[in-house]
């Protein structure tokens, strides 16, 4: 029975869906207590449009953002992936499953001689209970950190209480662990840290660190904050693909809650991942950092013994703790050790100038179609640049917007281009760098000439295609010379017609802007030129975004046409 039947049944109906949740499956797999399928999802970022439909379908924060020269795209965080594969249902041809083989063991930085580390400053006094608030997100080991600190205190014969508040942890929600340590159990009269009484806020995720519960526990002159600024998008990102990470304002909010100099910020996620090869090492890295700063009333021996008793990834966790200590003592040395050995992929290298923006796109469009197609783009951008320089000397905002978004409307990802971005790029090599063993690639596509819309939803269903598809891609990519000719069978679809219309309308709009450009309407002109940023995705997803973008454009064009230059003040003789 499906949901449509239940909807049409009179009276109250209940659908029970009983299975182990994906987050719990991942936890059990790490302990070897649950089957671990040899199947992982990867995204070809060059094919990805950044529409976010995969996030809508999966509601999974392992579908993470990656900023590229061509806009924000998506990648799969393999460290946190729950393997429920629902993201593949996003209406996008960028999803590939790697079936068989294994993830290559991530490279780890060469460990230095940790015995040279100096001892930390004397730890805080336990004459009064010492409250540590550990904050983070579900599935990253926040509860484990609380348990380790509690066990370490117990091993030293201290009084200790640990209260975990998990909430919606399994949806990447906030997790807080209240750890209270005293020199004797009799001094602990409550398990929860009261308002303003946290001596240390160990914020393993800055978003949870600025939550109401966390800020309320801080007090000037009482609390110190150690905060991880690593970019981990909240669950809202699955519904808001352009969600920004307001790092600066969050840092200020925490700094304002404690005394000057009592808040310290570091990107522990990036450092720990590069040093240890896995983002799960972040929280123990933070514990090591706090220890070396003299913020924990515990000995290294007891913390390492607690890690040993936990009996999970013992050596890795010990190493993460020691790297954290080293980062607090010698940050430059650790930053050097964490420098990636491989260069950043070319697509993720952001252009440093407008000339570079144009040059890279001319090269791209030449490969996309031919030199004539690229030259038409370059000539338009040159006209915009010349007009803007005359009207608004020193400004290149309009030229950069047209350079980016006329390109976007020209380099549409039709069937030929998707094929080229698989067959004629380094996609296969990047997969080989990430995986080893006997694996095969399975592509999840909805070819418009084969996969017809579902009668019930009006949306085409995706199908799976095996490794032979790479040969098909190579052949199809070579046929791009027929794009736009009578031999272009794909050019007759509604989606291709829409894309041609969007480009023609955009360039016509640019012509109008150039004819009327003036200082008083320049800012609106730039906004109009940036509208195509909101046109993204494939099929029905693209159609929806295009409708919304065109509605926005209509409003802006109306403002542009109605804008009036300010009148110069009239001076009246005395």
Coordinates of C-alpha atoms in Angstrom, one line a residue:
X1 CA 0.0 0.0 0.0
X2 CA 1.4 3.4 -0.9
X3 CA 0.6 6.9 0.4
X4 CA -1.9 7.6 -2.4
X5 CA -4.1 4.7 -1.3
X6 CA -3.9 6.0 2.3
X7 CA -4.8 9.5 1.2
X8 CA -7.9 8.2 -0.6
X9 CA -9.1 6.0 2.3
X10 CA -11.8 7.5 4.4
X11 CA -11.1 8.2 8.0
X12 CA -7.8 8.3 9.9
X13 CA -5.0 6.1 8.4
X14 CA -1.6 5.4 9.8
X15 CA 1.6 4.4 7.9
X16 CA 4.3 2.9 10.1
X17 CA 7.8 2.8 8.6
X18 CA 10.0 0.6 10.8
X19 CA 13.7 0.4 10.2
X20 CA 17.0 1.2 11.8
X21 CA 17.8 4.9 11.3
X22 CA 20.7 5.7 9.0
X23 CA 22.7 7.5 11.7
X24 CA 22.5 4.4 14.0
X25 CA 23.5 2.2 11.1
X26 CA 26.7 4.2 10.6
X27 CA 27.5 3.9 14.3
X28 CA 27.0 0.2 14.3
X29 CA 29.1 -0.2 11.1
X30 CA 32.0 1.5 12.8
X31 CA 31.8 -1.2 15.5
X32 CA 31.5 -4.0 12.9
X33 CA 27.9 -4.7 14.1
X34 CA 26.0 -3.9 11.0
X35 CA 26.4 -4.9 7.3
X36 CA 28.5 -2.3 5.4
X37 CA 27.6 -2.3 1.7
X38 CA 30.5 -1.8 -0.7
X39 CA 28.7 1.1 -2.4
X40 CA 29.3 4.8 -2.1
X41 CA 27.9 7.9 -3.7
X42 CA 30.1 10.5 -5.4
X43 CA 29.2 13.7 -7.3
X44 CA 30.8 15.0 -10.4
X45 CA 31.0 18.6 -9.4
X46 CA 31.4 19.8 -13.0
X47 CA 28.0 18.3 -13.8
X48 CA 26.4 19.5 -10.6
X49 CA 24.3 22.7 -11.0
X50 CA 24.1 23.5 -7.3
X51 CA 20.3 23.4 -7.3
X52 CA 20.0 21.5 -4.0
X53 CA 17.4 19.0 -5.2
X54 CA 19.5 16.2 -3.8
X55 CA 19.3 17.9 -0.4
X56 CA 15.5 18.2 -0.7
X57 CA 15.2 14.5 -1.6
X58 CA 17.6 13.2 1.1
X59 CA 17.5 15.8 3.9
X60 CA 21.1 14.8 4.5
X61 CA 23.8 17.1 5.6
X62 CA 26.5 14.8 4.2
X63 CA 25.6 16.4 0.9
X64 CA 28.0 19.3 1.6
X65 CA 28.7 22.5 -0.4
X66 CA 31.9 23.0 -2.3
X67 CA 32.7 26.5 -3.6
X68 CA 34.1 26.5 -7.2
X69 CA 35.0 28.9 -9.9
X70 CA 31.6 28.2 -11.5
X71 CA 29.5 28.6 -8.3
X72 CA 28.6 26.6 -5.3
X73 CA 28.3 22.9 -6.1
X74 CA 27.9 19.7 -4.0
X75 CA 30.1 17.0 -2.7
X76 CA 29.6 13.9 -0.5
X77 CA 31.3 14.0 2.9
X78 CA 32.4 10.3 3.0
X79 CA 33.3 10.6 6.7
X80 CA 29.7 11.2 7.7
X81 CA 27.8 9.5 4.9
X82 CA 25.1 7.2 6.3
X83 CA 24.8 5.2 3.0
X84 CA 21.0 5.5 2.7
X85 CA 21.6 6.6 -1.0
X86 CA 18.5 8.8 -1.0
X87 CA 20.5 11.7 -2.4
X88 CA 20.8 9.8 -5.7
X89 CA 17.1 10.6 -6.2
X90 CA 17.9 14.2 -6.8
X91 CA 17.0 15.0 -10.4
X92 CA 20.6 15.5 -11.6
X93 CA 23.0 13.4 -13.7
X94 CA 26.0 14.2 -11.5
X95 CA 25.4 11.3 -9.1
X96 CA 27.5 8.2 -9.5
X97 CA 27.7 5.2 -7.3
X98 CA 31.0 3.4 -6.8
X99 CA 30.1 -0.3 -6.3
X100 CA 32.7 -2.7 -5.0
X101 CA 36.2 -1.7 -4.0
X102 CA 37.0 0.4 -1.0
X103 CA 37.7 4.0 -0.1
X104 CA 41.5 4.5 -0.2
X105 CA 42.8 4.9 3.3
X106 CA 43.1 8.6 3.7
X107 CA 46.6 10.0 3.9
X108 CA 47.8 11.1 7.3
X109 CA 50.4 13.7 8.0
X110 CA 53.7 12.4 9.3
X111 CA 53.5 12.6 13.1
X112 CA 56.2 14.7 14.8
X113 CA 57.9 13.7 18.1
X114 CA 55.1 14.5 20.5
X115 CA 57.4 13.9 23.5
X116 CA 59.0 17.3 22.9
X117 CA 55.7 19.0 23.8
X118 CA 56.0 21.1 26.9
X119 CA 53.6 20.5 29.8
X120 CA 50.5 22.6 29.8
X121 CA 50.0 25.4 32.3
X122 CA 48.6 24.2 35.7
X123 CA 45.0 23.1 35.3
X124 CA 42.1 24.9 36.9
X125 CA 41.3 24.5 40.6
X126 CA 38.6 22.0 41.6
X127 CA 37.8 23.7 44.9
X128 CA 34.5 24.6 43.3
X129 CA 32.8 22.4 40.7
X130 CA 34.3 23.0 37.2
X131 CA 31.7 23.0 34.5
X132 CA 32.6 22.0 30.9
X133 CA 29.9 22.5 28.2
X134 CA 30.7 20.4 25.2
X135 CA 28.7 21.4 22.1
X136 CA 28.5 19.9 18.6
X137 CA 26.2 18.1 16.2
X138 CA 24.8 14.7 16.2
X139 CA 26.9 11.9 14.9
X140 CA 30.3 13.5 15.4
X141 CA 31.1 12.1 18.9
X142 CA 30.0 14.9 21.3
X143 CA 28.5 12.4 23.7
X144 CA 31.7 10.4 23.4
X145 CA 33.8 13.4 24.4
X146 CA 31.6 13.9 27.5
X147 CA 32.0 10.2 28.4
X148 CA 35.8 10.4 28.0
X149 CA 36.1 13.4 30.2
X150 CA 33.9 11.8 32.8
X151 CA 35.9 8.6 32.7
X152 CA 39.2 10.5 33.0
X153 CA 37.9 12.4 36.1
X154 CA 36.6 9.1 37.6
X155 CA 40.1 7.5 37.1
X156 CA 41.6 10.4 39.1
X157 CA 39.1 9.8 41.9
X158 CA 37.3 13.1 41.2
X159 CA 33.6 13.7 41.6
X160 CA 32.0 13.9 38.2
X161 CA 28.6 14.1 36.5
X162 CA 27.8 14.0 32.8
X163 CA 24.5 15.0 31.4
X164 CA 23.9 14.6 27.6
X165 CA 21.2 16.5 25.8
X166 CA 20.9 15.0 22.4
X167 CA 17.7 16.5 21.1
X168 CA 17.4 16.0 17.3
X169 CA 21.0 14.8 17.1
X170 CA 20.3 12.2 14.4
X171 CA 19.1 15.0 12.1
X172 CA 22.4 16.9 12.6
X173 CA 20.8 18.8 15.4
X174 CA 22.6 20.3 18.4
X175 CA 24.1 18.0 21.1
X176 CA 25.2 19.4 24.4
X177 CA 27.1 17.5 27.1
X178 CA 27.2 19.0 30.6
X179 CA 30.4 17.8 32.4
X180 CA 30.9 18.9 36.0
X181 CA 34.0 17.9 37.8
X182 CA 34.9 18.5 41.5
X183 CA 37.5 17.3 43.9
X184 CA 34.8 15.2 45.7
X185 CA 31.4 13.9 44.7
X186 CA 29.8 15.7 47.7
X187 CA 30.3 19.1 46.0
X188 CA 28.2 18.2 43.0
X189 CA 24.6 19.0 43.7
X190 CA 23.3 19.2 40.1
X191 CA 24.2 17.6 36.9
X192 CA 23.2 20.5 34.6
X193 CA 25.5 23.6 34.3
X194 CA 23.5 26.6 35.4
X195 CA 23.3 29.9 33.6
X196 CA 26.6 31.7 33.5
X197 CA 28.5 28.9 35.3
X198 CA 30.3 27.2 32.5
X199 CA 34.1 27.5 33.1
X200 CA 34.8 26.1 29.7
X201 CA 32.6 26.0 26.6
X202 CA 34.2 23.5 24.2
X203 CA 32.3 24.3 21.0
X204 CA 33.2 21.6 18.6
X205 CA 30.8 23.3 16.1
X206 CA 30.4 27.1 16.1
X207 CA 26.7 27.0 15.2
X208 CA 25.8 25.1 18.4
X209 CA 28.3 27.3 20.2
X210 CA 26.1 30.4 19.5
X211 CA 22.9 28.6 20.4
X212 CA 20.8 30.0 23.2
X213 CA 21.7 27.1 25.6
X214 CA 25.4 27.7 25.0
X215 CA 25.5 31.5 25.2
X216 CA 23.4 31.4 28.4
X217 CA 26.0 29.3 30.1
X218 CA 28.8 31.8 29.5
X219 CA 29.7 34.8 31.7
X220 CA 32.3 37.4 31.5
X221 CA 35.2 36.8 33.8
X222 CA 34.0 33.2 34.5
X223 CA 33.9 31.4 31.1
X224 CA 36.5 30.6 28.5
X225 CA 35.4 29.5 25.0
X226 CA 37.4 27.3 22.6
X227 CA 35.5 27.2 19.3
X228 CA 35.8 25.2 16.1
X229 CA 35.1 27.5 13.1
X230 CA 35.0 24.6 10.6
X231 CA 32.3 24.9 8.0
X232 CA 29.6 22.3 8.7
X233 CA 26.3 23.4 7.2
X234 CA 23.2 23.0 9.4
X235 CA 20.2 21.0 8.3
X236 CA 18.6 24.1 6.8
X237 CA 21.1 23.9 4.0
X238 CA 19.2 21.0 2.6
X239 CA 16.3 23.4 1.9
X240 CA 18.2 26.6 1.3
X241 CA 21.0 25.9 -1.3
X242 CA 22.4 29.4 -1.0
X243 CA 22.6 29.5 2.8
X244 CA 25.6 31.4 3.9
X245 CA 27.8 30.7 6.9
X246 CA 27.9 33.9 9.0
X247 CA 31.2 33.2 10.6
X248 CA 32.1 36.7 11.6
X249 CA 28.9 37.5 13.4
X250 CA 29.0 34.2 15.2
X251 CA 32.5 34.8 16.4
X252 CA 31.6 38.3 17.7
X253 CA 28.6 36.9 19.6
X254 CA 30.7 34.4 21.5
X255 CA 33.5 37.0 22.1
X256 CA 30.9 39.3 23.5
X257 CA 29.7 36.7 25.9
X258 CA 33.1 36.2 27.6
X259 CA 35.8 38.5 28.8
X260 CA 38.2 40.0 26.2
X261 CA 40.8 37.4 25.2
X262 CA 38.8 34.5 26.7
X263 CA 37.5 33.2 23.4
X264 CA 39.8 31.3 21.0
X265 CA 38.8 30.3 17.5
X266 CA 40.4 27.7 15.1
X267 CA 39.3 25.7 12.1
X268 CA 39.8 22.3 13.9
X269 CA 37.7 20.4 11.2
X270 CA 40.1 21.3 8.4
X271 CA 43.2 20.7 10.5
X272 CA 42.1 17.4 11.9
X273 CA 40.8 16.1 8.6
X274 CA 44.0 16.9 6.8
X275 CA 46.2 15.6 9.6
X276 CA 44.2 12.4 10.3
X277 CA 42.3 11.9 7.1
X278 CA 38.9 11.9 8.7
X279 CA 36.7 14.7 10.1
X280 CA 35.6 12.4 13.0
X281 CA 39.0 13.2 14.6
X282 CA 37.9 16.9 15.1
X283 CA 36.5 16.6 18.6
X284 CA 39.5 14.8 20.2
X285 CA 41.7 17.3 18.4
X286 CA 39.7 20.0 20.3
X287 CA 40.2 18.2 23.6
X288 CA 43.9 18.0 23.0
X289 CA 44.0 21.7 22.2
X290 CA 42.0 22.6 25.4
X291 CA 44.3 20.4 27.5
X292 CA 47.5 22.1 26.2
X293 CA 45.9 25.5 26.9
X294 CA 45.5 24.4 30.6
X295 CA 41.7 24.5 30.4
X296 CA 41.1 20.9 31.6
X297 CA 41.5 19.9 35.2
X298 CA 42.7 16.4 34.1
X299 CA 46.0 14.7 33.4
X300 CA 47.1 13.5 30.0
X301 CA 47.5 10.0 31.4
X302 CA 43.9 9.8 32.5
X303 CA 42.5 11.1 29.2
X304 CA 44.6 8.6 27.2
X305 CA 43.5 5.8 29.6
X306 CA 39.9 6.8 29.1
X307 CA 40.4 6.7 25.3
X308 CA 41.9 3.2 25.7
X309 CA 38.9 2.0 27.8
X310 CA 36.5 3.3 25.2
X311 CA 38.1 0.7 22.9
X312 CA 37.1 2.4 19.7
X313 CA 39.8 3.7 17.2
X314 CA 42.2 3.9 20.2
X315 CA 45.4 4.8 18.3
X316 CA 43.6 7.2 16.0
X317 CA 42.0 9.0 18.9
X318 CA 45.2 9.2 20.8
X319 CA 46.9 10.7 17.8
X320 CA 44.1 13.3 17.3
X321 CA 44.5 14.3 21.0
X322 CA 48.2 14.8 20.6
X323 CA 47.9 16.7 17.3
X324 CA 45.5 19.0 19.2
X325 CA 48.1 19.6 21.8
X326 CA 50.7 20.3 19.1
X327 CA 48.3 22.8 17.4
X328 CA 48.0 24.8 20.7
X329 CA 51.8 24.8 21.2
X330 CA 53.1 25.2 17.6
X331 CA 50.2 26.3 15.3
X332 CA 52.5 27.2 12.4
X333 CA 54.2 23.8 12.5
X334 CA 50.8 22.1 12.5
X335 CA 49.4 24.3 9.7
X336 CA 52.4 23.4 7.6
X337 CA 51.9 19.7 8.3
X338 CA 48.2 20.1 7.3
X339 CA 49.0 21.7 3.9
X340 CA 47.5 19.5 1.2
X341 CA 50.0 17.5 -0.8
X342 CA 47.8 17.5 -3.9
X343 CA 47.0 20.9 -5.6
X344 CA 43.4 22.1 -5.4
X345 CA 41.4 20.9 -8.4
X346 CA 41.4 23.5 -11.2
X347 CA 37.6 24.0 -10.9
X348 CA 37.9 24.9 -7.2
X349 CA 40.6 27.5 -7.8
X350 CA 38.8 30.9 -7.8
X351 CA 39.9 33.5 -10.4
X352 CA 41.8 36.4 -9.0
X353 CA 40.8 39.0 -11.6
X354 CA 38.2 39.8 -14.2
X355 CA 40.7 39.1 -17.0
X356 CA 41.2 35.6 -15.6
X357 CA 37.4 35.1 -15.2
X358 CA 37.0 35.9 -18.9
X359 CA 40.1 33.9 -20.1
X360 CA 39.0 30.7 -18.3
X361 CA 35.5 30.9 -19.7
X362 CA 36.7 31.6 -23.3
X363 CA 38.8 28.5 -23.0
X364 CA 35.9 26.5 -21.6
X365 CA 33.4 27.6 -24.3
X366 CA 36.0 26.7 -27.0
X367 CA 36.0 23.2 -25.7
X368 CA 32.3 23.3 -25.2
X369 CA 31.6 24.1 -28.8
X370 CA 34.2 26.0 -30.9
X371 CA 36.2 29.2 -31.1
X372 CA 33.4 31.2 -32.8
X373 CA 31.1 30.4 -30.0
X374 CA 33.7 31.5 -27.4
X375 CA 34.5 34.7 -29.4
X376 CA 30.8 35.8 -29.4
X377 CA 30.9 35.6 -25.6
X378 CA 34.1 37.5 -25.4
X379 CA 32.9 40.3 -27.7
X380 CA 29.8 40.8 -25.5
X381 CA 31.8 41.0 -22.3
X382 CA 34.2 43.4 -24.0
X383 CA 31.3 45.8 -24.9
X384 CA 30.0 45.7 -21.4
X385 CA 33.4 46.3 -19.9
X386 CA 34.0 49.3 -22.2
X387 CA 30.6 50.9 -21.5
X388 CA 30.9 50.4 -17.8
X389 CA 34.4 51.9 -17.7
X390 CA 33.1 55.0 -19.5
X391 CA 30.0 55.4 -17.3
X392 CA 31.4 54.2 -14.0
X393 CA 35.2 54.6 -14.0
X394 CA 36.9 52.1 -11.7
X395 CA 33.9 49.7 -11.5
X396 CA 33.9 46.2 -13.1
X397 CA 30.8 44.8 -11.2
X398 CA 28.6 44.8 -14.3
X399 CA 31.3 43.4 -16.5
X400 CA 32.0 40.6 -14.1
X401 CA 28.4 39.7 -13.7
X402 CA 27.9 39.5 -17.5
X403 CA 31.2 37.5 -17.8
X404 CA 29.9 34.9 -15.3
X405 CA 26.3 34.7 -16.2
X406 CA 26.3 35.0 -20.0
X407 CA 28.8 32.2 -19.8
X408 CA 26.4 30.2 -17.6
X409 CA 23.5 30.6 -20.1
X410 CA 25.8 29.6 -23.0
X411 CA 27.5 26.6 -21.3
X412 CA 24.2 24.8 -20.7
X413 CA 24.6 21.2 -19.6
X414 CA 22.8 19.4 -22.4
X415 CA 23.4 15.8 -23.2
X416 CA 26.6 16.5 -25.1
X417 CA 28.0 18.6 -22.3
X418 CA 27.2 16.2 -19.5
X419 CA 28.9 13.5 -21.6
X420 CA 32.0 15.7 -22.2
X421 CA 32.2 16.5 -18.5
X422 CA 32.5 12.8 -17.7
X423 CA 34.5 11.6 -20.7
X424 CA 36.9 14.5 -21.4
X425 CA 37.8 15.6 -17.9
X426 CA 39.8 14.1 -15.0
X427 CA 36.6 12.6 -13.4
X428 CA 37.8 9.0 -13.8
X429 CA 41.3 9.9 -12.4
X430 CA 39.7 11.6 -9.4
X431 CA 37.6 8.5 -8.6
X432 CA 40.8 6.4 -8.9
X433 CA 42.5 8.6 -6.4
X434 CA 39.6 8.2 -3.9
X435 CA 38.9 4.4 -4.4
X436 CA 40.9 1.2 -4.8
X437 CA 40.2 -2.4 -5.5
X438 CA 37.7 -3.9 -8.0
X439 CA 35.0 -1.3 -8.3
X440 CA 32.6 -0.3 -11.0
X441 CA 30.8 3.0 -11.8
X442 CA 27.0 3.2 -12.0
X443 CA 25.5 6.3 -13.4
X444 CA 22.0 7.5 -12.4
X445 CA 20.4 9.4 -15.3
X446 CA 17.1 10.3 -16.8
X447 CA 17.7 10.7 -20.6
X448 CA 14.7 12.7 -21.9
X449 CA 14.4 10.6 -25.1
X450 CA 14.1 7.4 -23.0
X451 CA 12.8 8.2 -19.5
X452 CA 9.3 9.7 -20.0
X453 CA 7.5 11.6 -17.2
X454 CA 5.7 9.5 -14.6
X455 CA 1.9 9.8 -15.1
X456 CA 1.3 10.4 -11.4
X457 CA 4.0 13.0 -10.7
X458 CA 4.9 14.4 -14.1
X459 CA 8.6 13.8 -13.3
X460 CA 10.8 11.4 -15.2
X461 CA 12.2 8.7 -13.1
X462 CA 16.0 8.1 -13.1
X463 CA 17.5 4.8 -14.3
X464 CA 20.9 3.2 -13.5
X465 CA 23.5 2.6 -16.2
X466 CA 26.6 0.5 -15.8
X467 CA 30.3 1.2 -16.6
X468 CA 29.6 0.9 -20.4
X469 CA 28.1 4.4 -20.1
X470 CA 31.6 5.9 -20.1
X471 CA 32.0 4.6 -23.7
X472 CA 28.7 6.1 -24.6
X473 CA 29.7 9.4 -23.1
X474 CA 32.9 9.5 -25.2
X475 CA 30.9 8.9 -28.3
X476 CA 28.2 11.4 -27.4
X477 CA 30.7 14.1 -26.5
X478 CA 32.2 13.9 -30.0
X479 CA 28.7 14.6 -31.4
X480 CA 28.6 18.1 -29.9
X481 CA 29.5 19.6 -33.3
X482 CA 25.9 18.9 -34.3
X483 CA 24.6 21.0 -31.4
X484 CA 22.2 23.6 -32.8
X485 CA 21.9 22.0 -36.2
X486 CA 19.1 20.0 -37.8
X487 CA 20.9 16.9 -36.7
X488 CA 20.6 17.9 -33.0
X489 CA 17.9 15.5 -31.8
X490 CA 18.2 16.8 -28.2
X491 CA 17.8 20.4 -29.3
X492 CA 14.1 19.8 -29.9
X493 CA 13.1 19.2 -26.3
X494 CA 11.2 21.8 -24.3
X495 CA 14.2 22.2 -22.0
X496 CA 16.6 23.0 -24.8
X497 CA 14.1 25.5 -26.3
X498 CA 13.8 27.2 -22.8
X499 CA 17.6 27.5 -22.5
X500 CA 18.0 29.1 -26.0
X501 CA 15.2 31.5 -25.1
X502 CA 16.8 32.4 -21.8
X503 CA 20.1 33.2 -23.5
X504 CA 18.5 35.3 -26.2
X505 CA 16.5 37.3 -23.6
X506 CA 19.5 37.8 -21.4
X507 CA 21.6 39.2 -24.2
X508 CA 18.8 41.4 -25.4
X509 CA 18.4 42.7 -21.8
X510 CA 22.2 43.4 -21.7
X511 CA 21.9 45.4 -24.9
X512 CA 19.1 47.5 -23.3
X513 CA 21.2 48.1 -20.1
X514 CA 24.2 49.2 -22.1
X515 CA 22.0 51.8 -24.0
X516 CA 20.7 53.3 -20.8
X517 CA 23.5 52.7 -18.3
X518 CA 24.2 55.6 -16.0
X519 CA 25.6 56.0 -12.5
X520 CA 22.1 56.2 -10.9
X521 CA 21.0 52.8 -12.3
X522 CA 24.3 51.0 -12.3
X523 CA 23.5 49.0 -9.1
X524 CA 20.2 47.8 -10.5
X525 CA 21.8 46.8 -13.8
X526 CA 24.3 44.6 -11.9
X527 CA 21.4 42.9 -10.1
X528 CA 19.7 42.2 -13.4
X529 CA 22.9 40.8 -14.9
X530 CA 23.2 38.4 -11.9
X531 CA 19.7 37.0 -12.2
X532 CA 20.9 33.8 -14.1
X533 CA 22.7 32.7 -10.9
X534 CA 19.3 31.6 -9.7
X535 CA 18.6 29.5 -12.8
X536 CA 20.0 26.0 -12.1
X537 CA 19.2 22.3 -12.2
X538 CA 17.8 20.0 -14.8
X539 CA 14.4 19.3 -16.2
X540 CA 11.5 20.3 -14.0
X541 CA 13.9 21.7 -11.3
X542 CA 15.4 24.1 -13.9
X543 CA 11.9 25.1 -15.1
X544 CA 10.9 26.1 -11.5
X545 CA 14.1 28.1 -10.9
X546 CA 13.7 29.8 -14.3
X547 CA 10.2 30.9 -13.5
X548 CA 11.3 32.3 -10.2
X549 CA 14.3 34.1 -11.7
X550 CA 12.3 35.6 -14.5
X551 CA 9.7 36.9 -12.0
X552 CA 12.6 38.6 -10.1
X553 CA 14.0 39.9 -13.4
X554 CA 10.7 41.5 -14.3
X555 CA 10.7 43.5 -11.0
X556 CA 14.3 44.6 -11.4
X557 CA 13.8 45.6 -15.1
X558 CA 10.8 47.7 -14.0
X559 CA 13.0 49.5 -11.4
X560 CA 15.8 50.0 -13.9
X561 CA 13.5 51.6 -16.4
X562 CA 11.8 53.8 -13.8
X563 CA 15.1 54.9 -12.2
X564 CA 15.6 58.7 -12.4
X565 CA 18.9 60.5 -12.1
X566 CA 19.0 62.7 -9.0
X567 CA 18.4 66.3 -9.8
X568 CA 21.3 68.7 -9.1
X569 CA 20.5 71.2 -6.3
X570 CA 19.5 74.7 -7.6
X571 CA 21.4 77.5 -6.0
X572 CA 19.5 80.7 -5.3
X573 CA 21.4 83.9 -5.2
X574 CA 21.2 85.7 -1.9

